[in-house]
Amino acid sequence: MRVLRLAAAAAAGLALVACQAERLPAERGEGGPSVAERVSVLSGDTFIVDGRGVRLANAFAPEPIPRARCWAEALAAKQAARVVQQMMREATSIEVKPTGPRDEYNRQFAIVTLSGLDLGQTLYDEGLAGRPGTQRFPWCDPISKNAPGAPTIYSLMELKPR
């Protein structure tokens, strides 16, 4: 009997939580959830948007731990993810334009636009991502502005060249 009462109490508690969760969007007004509430940032170039896996088609961010090949790559990955999270918090809109293929984890490659800004291009311009290519960008190698697809060195500094 005690087990039945505990089960009934647990079911009632779960039902209450579910009802409250369903009411939240209505209380927020017609605008619905914010971009940051709709998106989970997995890494600088990989997200869950409205429950769907998405990977940037036009930028390749460094890999986080445990796939990072060195501390420099792990730190660069952390910085890229932080910047993307901040951009998601500030964005008023998000648009995901699939480009066709999917990655090995069945995530859709897409061009992601935040408040009209191309996220992949922005990450590349800021030195936080390389251009996608046939092989993984060598984040652990010495910096070289001659490396194909590499972000420009000035993008790692505060000041842009004249």
C-alpha atoms as a PDB file:
ATOM      1  CA  MET A   1       0.000   0.000   0.000  1.00  0.00           C
ATOM      2  CA  ARG A   2       2.830   2.365   0.894  1.00  0.00           C
ATOM      3  CA  VAL A   3       4.461   1.688  -2.490  1.00  0.00           C
ATOM      4  CA  LEU A   4       1.192   2.588  -4.222  1.00  0.00           C
ATOM      5  CA  ARG A   5       0.979   5.881  -2.329  1.00  0.00           C
ATOM      6  CA  LEU A   6       4.594   6.723  -3.209  1.00  0.00           C
ATOM      7  CA  ALA A   7       3.988   5.887  -6.857  1.00  0.00           C
ATOM      8  CA  ALA A   8       0.821   8.013  -6.906  1.00  0.00           C
ATOM      9  CA  ALA A   9       2.667  10.936  -5.290  1.00  0.00           C
ATOM     10  CA  ALA A  10       5.507  10.656  -7.788  1.00  0.00           C
ATOM     11  CA  ALA A  11       3.070  10.524 -10.715  1.00  0.00           C
ATOM     12  CA  ALA A  12       1.225  13.571  -9.401  1.00  0.00           C
ATOM     13  CA  GLY A  13       4.507  15.455  -9.022  1.00  0.00           C
ATOM     14  CA  LEU A  14       5.578  14.602 -12.566  1.00  0.00           C
ATOM     15  CA  ALA A  15       2.195  15.652 -13.925  1.00  0.00           C
ATOM     16  CA  LEU A  16       2.461  18.976 -12.109  1.00  0.00           C
ATOM     17  CA  VAL A  17       5.947  19.627 -13.508  1.00  0.00           C
ATOM     18  CA  ALA A  18       4.784  18.694 -17.029  1.00  0.00           C
ATOM     19  CA  CYS A  19       1.802  21.049 -16.799  1.00  0.00           C
ATOM     20  CA  GLN A  20       3.997  23.898 -15.597  1.00  0.00           C
ATOM     21  CA  ALA A  21       6.516  23.278 -18.396  1.00  0.00           C
ATOM     22  CA  GLU A  22       3.735  23.358 -20.984  1.00  0.00           C
ATOM     23  CA  ARG A  23       2.419  26.669 -19.619  1.00  0.00           C
ATOM     24  CA  LEU A  24       5.784  28.472 -19.736  1.00  0.00           C
ATOM     25  CA  PRO A  25       5.665  29.502 -23.415  1.00  0.00           C
ATOM     26  CA  ALA A  26       2.142  30.929 -23.018  1.00  0.00           C
ATOM     27  CA  GLU A  27       3.283  33.014 -20.039  1.00  0.00           C
ATOM     28  CA  ARG A  28       6.153  34.386 -22.136  1.00  0.00           C
ATOM     29  CA  GLY A  29       3.719  35.922 -24.595  1.00  0.00           C
ATOM     30  CA  GLU A  30       3.466  35.474 -28.338  1.00  0.00           C
ATOM     31  CA  GLY A  31       7.208  35.756 -28.911  1.00  0.00           C
ATOM     32  CA  GLY A  32       7.884  32.180 -27.814  1.00  0.00           C
ATOM     33  CA  PRO A  33      11.235  30.954 -26.592  1.00  0.00           C
ATOM     34  CA  SER A  34      14.405  32.942 -27.218  1.00  0.00           C
ATOM     35  CA  VAL A  35      17.120  31.709 -29.571  1.00  0.00           C
ATOM     36  CA  ALA A  36      19.255  30.683 -26.585  1.00  0.00           C
ATOM     37  CA  GLU A  37      16.362  28.597 -25.234  1.00  0.00           C
ATOM     38  CA  ARG A  38      15.932  26.838 -28.585  1.00  0.00           C
ATOM     39  CA  VAL A  39      19.609  26.012 -29.082  1.00  0.00           C
ATOM     40  CA  SER A  40      22.094  23.873 -27.179  1.00  0.00           C
ATOM     41  CA  VAL A  41      25.691  24.617 -28.146  1.00  0.00           C
ATOM     42  CA  LEU A  42      27.702  21.380 -28.258  1.00  0.00           C
ATOM     43  CA  SER A  43      30.853  22.969 -29.698  1.00  0.00           C
ATOM     44  CA  GLY A  44      31.809  25.951 -31.818  1.00  0.00           C
ATOM     45  CA  ASP A  45      30.369  24.367 -34.943  1.00  0.00           C
ATOM     46  CA  THR A  46      27.794  21.873 -33.625  1.00  0.00           C
ATOM     47  CA  PHE A  47      24.377  22.540 -32.078  1.00  0.00           C
ATOM     48  CA  ILE A  48      20.994  21.107 -31.260  1.00  0.00           C
ATOM     49  CA  VAL A  49      18.370  23.465 -32.728  1.00  0.00           C
ATOM     50  CA  ASP A  50      14.766  22.719 -31.841  1.00  0.00           C
ATOM     51  CA  GLY A  51      15.756  19.117 -31.087  1.00  0.00           C
ATOM     52  CA  ARG A  52      17.669  18.561 -34.363  1.00  0.00           C
ATOM     53  CA  GLY A  53      21.426  18.093 -34.722  1.00  0.00           C
ATOM     54  CA  VAL A  54      23.065  20.812 -36.843  1.00  0.00           C
ATOM     55  CA  ARG A  55      26.687  21.301 -37.894  1.00  0.00           C
ATOM     56  CA  LEU A  56      28.046  24.372 -39.639  1.00  0.00           C
ATOM     57  CA  ALA A  57      28.661  23.773 -43.340  1.00  0.00           C
ATOM     58  CA  ASN A  58      31.005  26.731 -43.828  1.00  0.00           C
ATOM     59  CA  ALA A  59      33.285  26.672 -40.771  1.00  0.00           C
ATOM     60  CA  PHE A  60      35.198  24.030 -38.838  1.00  0.00           C
ATOM     61  CA  ALA A  61      35.830  24.848 -35.177  1.00  0.00           C
ATOM     62  CA  PRO A  62      38.573  23.205 -33.133  1.00  0.00           C
ATOM     63  CA  GLU A  63      37.678  19.975 -31.328  1.00  0.00           C
ATOM     64  CA  PRO A  64      36.984  20.047 -27.583  1.00  0.00           C
ATOM     65  CA  ILE A  65      38.248  17.526 -25.053  1.00  0.00           C
ATOM     66  CA  PRO A  66      38.381  14.488 -25.412  1.00  0.00           C
ATOM     67  CA  ARG A  67      38.935  14.767 -29.194  1.00  0.00           C
ATOM     68  CA  ALA A  68      41.338  17.726 -28.990  1.00  0.00           C
ATOM     69  CA  ARG A  69      44.849  16.746 -30.022  1.00  0.00           C
ATOM     70  CA  CYS A  70      46.577  19.314 -27.795  1.00  0.00           C
ATOM     71  CA  TRP A  71      45.829  21.916 -25.111  1.00  0.00           C
ATOM     72  CA  ALA A  72      45.891  24.718 -27.680  1.00  0.00           C
ATOM     73  CA  GLU A  73      43.074  23.050 -29.625  1.00  0.00           C
ATOM     74  CA  ALA A  74      41.088  22.373 -26.430  1.00  0.00           C
ATOM     75  CA  LEU A  75      41.389  26.024 -25.366  1.00  0.00           C
ATOM     76  CA  ALA A  76      40.501  27.281 -28.836  1.00  0.00           C
ATOM     77  CA  ALA A  77      37.439  25.001 -28.827  1.00  0.00           C
ATOM     78  CA  LYS A  78      36.329  26.336 -25.461  1.00  0.00           C
ATOM     79  CA  GLN A  79      36.690  29.926 -26.650  1.00  0.00           C
ATOM     80  CA  ALA A  80      34.769  29.238 -29.864  1.00  0.00           C
ATOM     81  CA  ALA A  81      31.915  27.610 -27.926  1.00  0.00           C
ATOM     82  CA  ARG A  82      31.777  30.540 -25.485  1.00  0.00           C
ATOM     83  CA  VAL A  83      31.561  33.050 -28.322  1.00  0.00           C
ATOM     84  CA  VAL A  84      28.784  31.049 -30.010  1.00  0.00           C
ATOM     85  CA  GLN A  85      26.847  30.790 -26.730  1.00  0.00           C
ATOM     86  CA  GLN A  86      27.103  34.557 -26.290  1.00  0.00           C
ATOM     87  CA  MET A  87      25.963  35.137 -29.869  1.00  0.00           C
ATOM     88  CA  MET A  88      22.979  32.826 -29.268  1.00  0.00           C
ATOM     89  CA  ARG A  89      22.038  34.794 -26.126  1.00  0.00           C
ATOM     90  CA  GLU A  90      22.165  38.085 -28.034  1.00  0.00           C
ATOM     91  CA  ALA A  91      20.440  36.857 -31.216  1.00  0.00           C
ATOM     92  CA  THR A  92      16.859  37.845 -31.943  1.00  0.00           C
ATOM     93  CA  SER A  93      16.436  35.247 -34.703  1.00  0.00           C
ATOM     94  CA  ILE A  94      18.007  32.066 -36.024  1.00  0.00           C
ATOM     95  CA  GLU A  95      17.758  30.578 -39.485  1.00  0.00           C
ATOM     96  CA  VAL A  96      19.101  27.133 -40.397  1.00  0.00           C
ATOM     97  CA  LYS A  97      19.543  26.498 -44.138  1.00  0.00           C
ATOM     98  CA  PRO A  98      20.447  22.826 -44.770  1.00  0.00           C
ATOM     99  CA  THR A  99      23.116  22.317 -47.430  1.00  0.00           C
ATOM    100  CA  GLY A 100      22.294  18.695 -48.165  1.00  0.00           C
ATOM    101  CA  PRO A 101      24.642  16.160 -46.611  1.00  0.00           C
ATOM    102  CA  ARG A 102      24.803  14.934 -43.023  1.00  0.00           C
ATOM    103  CA  ASP A 103      27.881  14.197 -40.925  1.00  0.00           C
ATOM    104  CA  GLU A 104      28.865  10.826 -39.452  1.00  0.00           C
ATOM    105  CA  TYR A 105      26.556  11.479 -36.457  1.00  0.00           C
ATOM    106  CA  ASN A 106      23.560  12.255 -38.733  1.00  0.00           C
ATOM    107  CA  ARG A 107      23.709  16.000 -37.989  1.00  0.00           C
ATOM    108  CA  GLN A 108      22.530  18.219 -40.845  1.00  0.00           C
ATOM    109  CA  PHE A 109      25.223  20.404 -42.393  1.00  0.00           C
ATOM    110  CA  ALA A 110      23.739  23.889 -42.679  1.00  0.00           C
ATOM    111  CA  ILE A 111      24.393  27.599 -42.982  1.00  0.00           C
ATOM    112  CA  VAL A 112      23.271  29.128 -39.676  1.00  0.00           C
ATOM    113  CA  THR A 113      22.281  32.779 -39.571  1.00  0.00           C
ATOM    114  CA  LEU A 114      21.856  34.640 -36.269  1.00  0.00           C
ATOM    115  CA  SER A 115      20.036  37.974 -36.508  1.00  0.00           C
ATOM    116  CA  GLY A 116      21.096  38.188 -40.154  1.00  0.00           C
ATOM    117  CA  LEU A 117      24.786  37.313 -39.515  1.00  0.00           C
ATOM    118  CA  ASP A 118      26.317  34.178 -41.025  1.00  0.00           C
ATOM    119  CA  LEU A 119      27.632  32.341 -37.948  1.00  0.00           C
ATOM    120  CA  GLY A 120      30.246  30.300 -39.821  1.00  0.00           C
ATOM    121  CA  GLN A 121      31.653  33.362 -41.592  1.00  0.00           C
ATOM    122  CA  THR A 122      31.716  35.303 -38.326  1.00  0.00           C
ATOM    123  CA  LEU A 123      33.641  32.520 -36.560  1.00  0.00           C
ATOM    124  CA  TYR A 124      36.109  32.376 -39.454  1.00  0.00           C
ATOM    125  CA  ASP A 125      36.545  36.173 -39.491  1.00  0.00           C
ATOM    126  CA  GLU A 126      37.220  36.142 -35.730  1.00  0.00           C
ATOM    127  CA  GLY A 127      39.842  33.382 -36.044  1.00  0.00           C
ATOM    128  CA  LEU A 128      37.722  30.885 -34.133  1.00  0.00           C
ATOM    129  CA  ALA A 129      37.190  28.463 -37.025  1.00  0.00           C
ATOM    130  CA  GLY A 130      38.893  27.331 -40.191  1.00  0.00           C
ATOM    131  CA  ARG A 131      37.363  26.557 -43.545  1.00  0.00           C
ATOM    132  CA  PRO A 132      36.058  23.030 -43.981  1.00  0.00           C
ATOM    133  CA  GLY A 133      38.231  20.817 -46.106  1.00  0.00           C
ATOM    134  CA  THR A 134      39.010  17.230 -46.803  1.00  0.00           C
ATOM    135  CA  GLN A 135      41.149  16.898 -43.675  1.00  0.00           C
ATOM    136  CA  ARG A 136      41.010  18.228 -40.128  1.00  0.00           C
ATOM    137  CA  PHE A 137      42.600  21.655 -39.682  1.00  0.00           C
ATOM    138  CA  PRO A 138      45.918  21.383 -37.773  1.00  0.00           C
ATOM    139  CA  TRP A 139      45.087  23.557 -34.744  1.00  0.00           C
ATOM    140  CA  CYS A 140      48.137  22.218 -32.888  1.00  0.00           C
ATOM    141  CA  ASP A 141      50.659  23.168 -35.580  1.00  0.00           C
ATOM    142  CA  PRO A 142      52.578  26.429 -35.351  1.00  0.00           C
ATOM    143  CA  ILE A 143      50.559  29.404 -36.570  1.00  0.00           C
ATOM    144  CA  SER A 144      51.080  30.107 -40.247  1.00  0.00           C
ATOM    145  CA  LYS A 145      49.192  32.552 -42.381  1.00  0.00           C
ATOM    146  CA  ASN A 146      50.173  30.416 -45.357  1.00  0.00           C
ATOM    147  CA  ALA A 147      48.186  27.344 -44.254  1.00  0.00           C
ATOM    148  CA  PRO A 148      45.226  26.777 -46.589  1.00  0.00           C
ATOM    149  CA  GLY A 149      41.936  27.559 -44.858  1.00  0.00           C
ATOM    150  CA  ALA A 150      43.672  28.998 -41.805  1.00  0.00           C
ATOM    151  CA  PRO A 151      42.188  32.019 -40.082  1.00  0.00           C
ATOM    152  CA  THR A 152      44.336  35.109 -40.502  1.00  0.00           C
ATOM    153  CA  ILE A 153      46.825  35.743 -37.718  1.00  0.00           C
ATOM    154  CA  TYR A 154      45.529  39.260 -37.055  1.00  0.00           C
ATOM    155  CA  SER A 155      42.191  37.734 -36.102  1.00  0.00           C
ATOM    156  CA  LEU A 156      43.857  36.355 -32.965  1.00  0.00           C
ATOM    157  CA  MET A 157      44.866  39.854 -31.846  1.00  0.00           C
ATOM    158  CA  GLU A 158      42.746  42.738 -30.611  1.00  0.00           C
ATOM    159  CA  LEU A 159      43.729  45.106 -33.420  1.00  0.00           C
ATOM    160  CA  LYS A 160      43.138  44.573 -37.137  1.00  0.00           C
ATOM    161  CA  PRO A 161      45.905  45.455 -39.637  1.00  0.00           C
ATOM    162  CA  ARG A 162      45.670  48.693 -41.556  1.00  0.00           C
END
